[in-house]
XYZ file of C-alpha atoms in Angstrom:
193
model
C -8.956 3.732 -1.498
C -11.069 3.717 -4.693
C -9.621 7.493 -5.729
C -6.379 6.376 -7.184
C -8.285 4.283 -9.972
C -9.517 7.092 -11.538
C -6.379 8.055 -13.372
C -4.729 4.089 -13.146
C -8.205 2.781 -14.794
C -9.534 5.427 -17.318
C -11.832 3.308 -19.017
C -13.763 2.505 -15.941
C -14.922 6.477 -15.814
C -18.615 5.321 -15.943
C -18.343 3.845 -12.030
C -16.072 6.624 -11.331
C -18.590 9.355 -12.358
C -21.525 7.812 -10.699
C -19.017 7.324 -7.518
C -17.810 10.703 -7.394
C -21.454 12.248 -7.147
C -21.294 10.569 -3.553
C -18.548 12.565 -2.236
C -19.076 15.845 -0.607
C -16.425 18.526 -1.671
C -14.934 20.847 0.924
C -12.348 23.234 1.679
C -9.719 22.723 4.985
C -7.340 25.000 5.863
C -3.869 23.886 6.707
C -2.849 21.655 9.750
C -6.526 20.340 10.250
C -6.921 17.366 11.799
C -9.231 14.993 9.836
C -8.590 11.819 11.472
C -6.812 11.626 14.967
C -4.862 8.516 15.981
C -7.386 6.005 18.449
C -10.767 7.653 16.470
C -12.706 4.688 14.229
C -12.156 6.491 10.734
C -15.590 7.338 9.387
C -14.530 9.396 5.798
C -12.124 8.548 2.761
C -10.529 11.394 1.320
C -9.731 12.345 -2.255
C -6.907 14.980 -2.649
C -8.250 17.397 -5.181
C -5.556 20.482 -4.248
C -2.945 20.382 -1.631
C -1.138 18.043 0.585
C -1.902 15.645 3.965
C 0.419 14.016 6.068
C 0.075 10.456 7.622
C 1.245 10.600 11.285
C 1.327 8.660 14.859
C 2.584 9.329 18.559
C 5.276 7.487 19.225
C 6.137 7.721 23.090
C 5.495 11.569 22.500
C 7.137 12.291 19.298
C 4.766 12.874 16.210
C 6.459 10.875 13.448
C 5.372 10.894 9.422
C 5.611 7.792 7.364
C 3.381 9.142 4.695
C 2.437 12.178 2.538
C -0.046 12.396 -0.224
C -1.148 15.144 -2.887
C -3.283 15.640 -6.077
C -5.219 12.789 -7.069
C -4.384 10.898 -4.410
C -6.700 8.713 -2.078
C -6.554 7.584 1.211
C -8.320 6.572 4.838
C -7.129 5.036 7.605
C -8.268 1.664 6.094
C -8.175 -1.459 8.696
C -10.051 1.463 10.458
C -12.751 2.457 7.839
C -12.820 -1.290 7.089
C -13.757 -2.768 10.275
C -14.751 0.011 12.212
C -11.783 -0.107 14.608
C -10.051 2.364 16.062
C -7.149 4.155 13.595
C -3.271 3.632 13.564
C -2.654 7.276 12.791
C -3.565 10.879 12.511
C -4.762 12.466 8.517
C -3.409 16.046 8.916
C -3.690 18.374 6.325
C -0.161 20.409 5.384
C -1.606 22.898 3.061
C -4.812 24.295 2.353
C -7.178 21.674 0.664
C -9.586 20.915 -1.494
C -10.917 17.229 -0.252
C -13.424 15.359 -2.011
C -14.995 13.251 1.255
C -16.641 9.898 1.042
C -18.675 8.775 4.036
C -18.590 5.210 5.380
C -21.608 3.924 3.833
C -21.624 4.874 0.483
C -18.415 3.170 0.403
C -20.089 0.059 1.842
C -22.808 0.989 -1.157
C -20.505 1.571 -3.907
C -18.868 -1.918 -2.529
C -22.170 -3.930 -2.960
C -22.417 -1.895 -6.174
C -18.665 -3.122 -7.399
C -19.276 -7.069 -6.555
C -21.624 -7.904 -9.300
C -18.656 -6.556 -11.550
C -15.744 -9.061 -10.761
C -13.201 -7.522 -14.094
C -13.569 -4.346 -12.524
C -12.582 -5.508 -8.741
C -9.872 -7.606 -10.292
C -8.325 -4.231 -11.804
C -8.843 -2.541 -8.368
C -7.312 -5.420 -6.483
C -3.991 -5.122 -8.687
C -4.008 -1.369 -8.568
C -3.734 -2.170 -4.532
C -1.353 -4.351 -4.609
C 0.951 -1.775 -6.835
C 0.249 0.249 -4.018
C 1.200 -2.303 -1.280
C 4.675 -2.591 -3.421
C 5.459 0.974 -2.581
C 4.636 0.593 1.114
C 7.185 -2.324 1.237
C 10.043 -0.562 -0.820
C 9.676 2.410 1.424
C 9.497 0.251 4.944
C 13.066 -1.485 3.413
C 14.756 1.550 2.683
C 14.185 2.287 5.969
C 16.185 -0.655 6.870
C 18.823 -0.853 4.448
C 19.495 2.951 3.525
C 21.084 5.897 5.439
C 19.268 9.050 6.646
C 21.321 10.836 3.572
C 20.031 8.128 0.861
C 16.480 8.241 2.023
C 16.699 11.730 1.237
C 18.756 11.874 -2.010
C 16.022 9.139 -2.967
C 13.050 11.844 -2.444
C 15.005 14.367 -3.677
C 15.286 11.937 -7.199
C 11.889 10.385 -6.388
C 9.541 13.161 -4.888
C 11.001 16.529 -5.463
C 7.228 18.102 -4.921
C 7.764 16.510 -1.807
C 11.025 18.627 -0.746
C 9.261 21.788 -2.114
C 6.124 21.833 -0.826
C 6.738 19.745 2.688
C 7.923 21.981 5.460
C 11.744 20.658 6.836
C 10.654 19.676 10.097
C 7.652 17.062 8.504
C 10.598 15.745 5.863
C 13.043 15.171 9.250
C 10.346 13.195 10.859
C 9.423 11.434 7.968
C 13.084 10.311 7.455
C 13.741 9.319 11.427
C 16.245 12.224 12.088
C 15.943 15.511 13.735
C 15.207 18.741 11.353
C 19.360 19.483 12.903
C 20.701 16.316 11.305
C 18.462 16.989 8.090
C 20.097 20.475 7.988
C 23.540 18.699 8.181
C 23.055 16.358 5.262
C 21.783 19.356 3.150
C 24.690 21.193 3.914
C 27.305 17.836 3.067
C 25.298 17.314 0.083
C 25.537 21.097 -1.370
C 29.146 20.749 -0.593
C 29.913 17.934 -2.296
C 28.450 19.017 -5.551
C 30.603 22.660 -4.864
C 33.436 20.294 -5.138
């Protein structure tokens, strides 16, 4: 939410000082569940060390669409919106350092944040920038192949391949960690050759 402005909007560091004094800073340990799919999300989270995972059920499979690291924001947002029950699971993949913003000093900050229109107008088209990557990642679902989704992260995202265990990478490319295995091995070959 408002955590990836702080490096996208430098010279708005006065709101970002007085916003970061509202968040609480803690310490998770790996594959904790901070937000589990059907729960009304309550918290935003600011990534200050280590890496979560955005995950759902689907018919009894756990499938990722999203991962996130240092100085990186995020909630489950039509949830911590309009206090409705989430999409998705927030799973921590490492052990993290979280900066944690509670529901209503969000709402506070909010009220704080209309009576300065430039500065929601900057927000607004740091969002949408965001939005643009959700899209290009939902099409190249679509249009590319198992092996160019993950040629693109390996070009894109290589933190990604080395920090992200295999079997969270399969599922967040649609295959099994067996058919991710396979295109590791075609792709090593063909640069042998």
């Amino acid at each position: 939410m408002f955590f990836q402005f702080k490096e996208q909007l430098p010279h708005l560091a006065k709101y970002w000082d007085a916003f970061m004094a509202m968040h609480q800073r803690i310490e998770v340990p790996a594959k904790t569940i901070l937000l589990a799919e059907g729960e009304v999300s309550k918290q935003s989270f600011l990534i200050e060390k280590g890496c979560l995972r955005v995950w759902f059920n689907n018919n009894g499979k756990d499938t990722t669409f999203q991962f996130f690291f240092e100085n990186e924001g995020l909630s489950s947002l039509e949830s911590f919106r309009k206090n409705i029950p989430g999409m998705f699971s927030i799973e921590t993949v490492e052990p993290c350092v979280l900066h944690v913003l509670q529901k209503k000093d969000f709402d506070r900050m909010m009220e704080e944040l209309e009576q300065q229109p430039a500065v929601l107008k900057e927000m607004i088209n740091v969002m949408m920038e965001r939005q643009l990557h959700y899209m290009k990642e939902f099409l190249s679902f679509i249009r590319d192949s198992p092996q160019e989704r993950y040629l693109n992260l390996l070009m894109q995202k290589p933190k990604l391949i080395q920090r992200v265990p295999q079997h969270y990478i399969a599922s967040y490319l649609g295959i099994t960690s067996v058919h991710l295995s396979r295109i590791k091995n075609k792709i090593l070959k063909e640069k042998q050759v």
